[in-house]
Amino acid sequence: MLLTITTTATPATDLGFLLHKHPDRVQEFRQSFGTATVFYPEASEDRCTVALLLEVDPVALVRSSGKNSPDFSLSQYVNDRPYAASSLMAVTLADVFRTARAGRCNAKPELPGTPLPLVITLVCRGGADLARGVFEPLGWDVEAEAVPLDESFPEWGESRYVRLTLRGTLRLSEALNQLYVLLPVLDDAKHYWVAPDEVDKLLRAGEGWLREHPMRGVIARRYLGRRWALARSALARLAELGDETEEQLEPAVAEEAAPDETAADEAVAAETEEALAAEEASAAPVKARPLNVLRREAVLATLEELGASSVIDLGCGQGELVGALLAKPRYTQVTGVDVSPLALTIAARKLRLERMPDSKRARLTLFQGALTYTDKRFAGYDAAVLMEVIEHVDPPRLPALERVVFGTARPQHVLVTTPNVEYNVRYEFLTGMRHRDHRFEWTRAEFAAWCARVCEQYGYSVAVKAVGEEDPEVGPSTQMGVFTRD
Ligand code: SAH
């Protein structure tokens, strides 16, 4: 299995910096299913090609798949894995070019952001039409040549393999992420059992291109090994969230999370919006603004109307709202609280806490806490925000949360947003709730009833608002309660 990437940018040898692989060296990387070799058949100022050669050991492949393997048949020994680019190549590419895929290059930091003229060659299955269908919308010029079954016997016709040449001007990280997703899509047979975390991997690698791809349905289904429920979940999350741009978690950070926090962390990974998405949305007005951006804007506008200057974000996730508040000098005290230490670690990193100027740092507090336990640190703010948080709390624990927020912390204003379940019928691929960590999703009437009861019990008044466009039949996608203490 051979994949080559050529660039004609000058100096073309920058490819070596981007890939973190020196053009003069031949390097080997052991994989559980064989050996990957990286070398440069050519490396000059004007033209540089890197080759990734994967030699699959069919016996190692069988051993590595173990009991998780979806298939124990003889086809595991006698198959085309050694020849056609596939999920094995995708996994290898992700491993060997990990830093490049993440878009990092310490030696030349400006390089990863620069689109380069690229030519990529490989042999794959799936046929020329599918290859064009998935690569052309991403800006690739696709040349697909069917490989004859046997060159000495042209009358035998074509094999199911195509020799692909992709030409385009893209950032290398984009190209690698696209290959990572699309090689298994063309191959349509993942070599390992597709676990639910593949949805996260797909959304992460698909950031910036999958959401708008005309074949995203086919891509999600094939990538996820035709596990329909997973594919639906991926598509629903794409529709709901817009692009997720959360960083790849460093393993060291991921391991810090205690097992019982996993669900909350997954919620963070799935639900936290990203400043980039906002930038993208404002740069391209034709594109629908992702719901998470609309939500944050609605919350910001309301806080401003209310004249709040100190705000506590309860269940702050990865800190996007906190960052947006800090960017406005009118907020003199901004606090983010979350039950998940992992969320807070990511928030600190995204907010660049370590490099934050002292004056800004002085306005910010981040700490771990649970909203269902009384905590003195929640008190003393003009406003508290619970953005997409209450639906993550088990219904029997909701009264505790109400007491903590409205009874003890008792800020002048509380903003609560939550999905409007009636709107779910508008998500084409959604079955069930919008996220697997949601404990409930309310209709407009259910939310209104909850708001009214809280007001009565704790002495607040409420105005319920729509976030985003309001569907005449089923209402808005998100609903927001703006509570004010009587
Ligand atoms: N407000 C953020 C994150 C929403 S995801 C946003 O809109 O982007 C829900 C968040 O609530 C997660 O970060 C989760 O860790 C947090 N959370 C869930 N239950 C919580 C609890 N009992 N106490 C504090 N945080 C909680």
Coordinates of N, CA, C and O in Angstrom, one line a residue, residues 10 25 32 53 72 78 83 121 128 143 161 212 250 263 281 309 312 327 339 342 369 377 404 410 429 459:
T10 N 7.4 26.6 -3.0 CA 8.9 26.8 -2.8 C 9.1 27.4 -1.4 O 8.4 28.3 -1.1
R25 N 16.1 11.2 5.4 CA 16.0 9.9 6.2 C 14.9 9.0 5.7 O 13.9 9.4 5.3
S32 N 0.5 -2.3 14.6 CA 0.2 -3.6 15.1 C -0.1 -4.6 14.0 O 0.0 -5.8 14.1
L53 N 4.7 4.1 2.8 CA 4.6 2.7 2.3 C 4.1 1.9 3.5 O 4.8 1.9 4.6
F72 N -14.3 -13.4 11.6 CA -13.3 -14.3 11.8 C -13.0 -15.2 10.6 O -12.4 -16.3 10.7
V78 N -6.8 -14.0 3.4 CA -6.6 -13.9 2.0 C -7.5 -12.7 1.6 O -8.7 -12.8 1.4
Y83 N -2.8 -4.3 -0.6 CA -2.7 -3.5 -1.8 C -3.4 -2.2 -1.8 O -2.9 -1.2 -2.3
T121 N -1.2 10.6 -4.6 CA -1.5 9.4 -5.4 C -1.7 8.2 -4.5 O -1.1 8.1 -3.5
A128 N -14.4 5.0 -9.5 CA -14.0 6.4 -9.8 C -15.1 7.4 -9.4 O -14.9 8.5 -9.0
E143 N -8.3 12.6 -10.7 CA -8.1 11.8 -11.8 C -8.2 10.3 -11.3 O -7.4 10.0 -10.4
Y161 N -10.3 -1.8 -8.5 CA -9.4 -0.8 -7.9 C -9.2 0.4 -8.8 O -9.3 0.2 -10.1
E212 N -20.7 20.7 5.4 CA -21.3 21.2 4.2 C -21.1 20.3 3.0 O -21.5 20.6 1.9
E250 N -4.8 15.8 24.4 CA -3.5 15.1 24.7 C -3.8 14.0 25.6 O -4.6 14.1 26.5
A263 N -19.0 10.8 31.4 CA -20.2 11.2 30.8 C -20.3 12.8 30.6 O -20.6 13.3 29.5
A281 N -18.8 31.5 10.7 CA -20.1 31.9 10.4 C -20.2 33.4 10.0 O -20.9 33.7 9.1
S309 N -22.6 43.2 35.3 CA -21.1 43.3 35.1 C -20.3 42.2 35.8 O -19.2 42.1 35.5
I312 N -21.5 34.6 36.5 CA -20.9 33.2 36.7 C -21.6 32.2 35.7 O -22.8 32.2 35.6
A327 N -13.7 39.1 26.8 CA -13.3 40.0 25.7 C -14.0 41.4 25.9 O -13.6 42.3 25.2
V339 N -18.3 20.7 36.6 CA -18.1 19.5 37.4 C -16.9 18.7 36.8 O -16.3 17.9 37.5
L342 N -11.7 17.9 33.4 CA -11.2 17.9 32.0 C -11.7 19.1 31.2 O -10.9 19.8 30.5
G369 N -16.9 22.6 40.5 CA -18.0 22.6 41.4 C -19.2 21.9 40.8 O -19.3 21.7 39.6
R377 N -19.3 29.8 46.9 CA -18.5 30.5 45.8 C -19.5 30.9 44.6 O -19.1 31.6 43.8
V404 N -29.9 25.4 44.9 CA -28.5 25.9 44.9 C -28.5 27.2 44.1 O -27.9 28.2 44.6
R410 N -28.7 32.9 44.5 CA -29.7 34.0 44.4 C -29.2 35.2 43.7 O -29.3 36.4 44.2
F429 N -31.9 13.6 10.6 CA -31.3 12.3 10.9 C -31.5 11.9 12.4 O -31.0 10.9 12.8
G459 N -39.3 33.2 44.3 CA -39.4 34.7 44.2 C -38.7 35.3 43.0 O -37.9 36.3 43.2

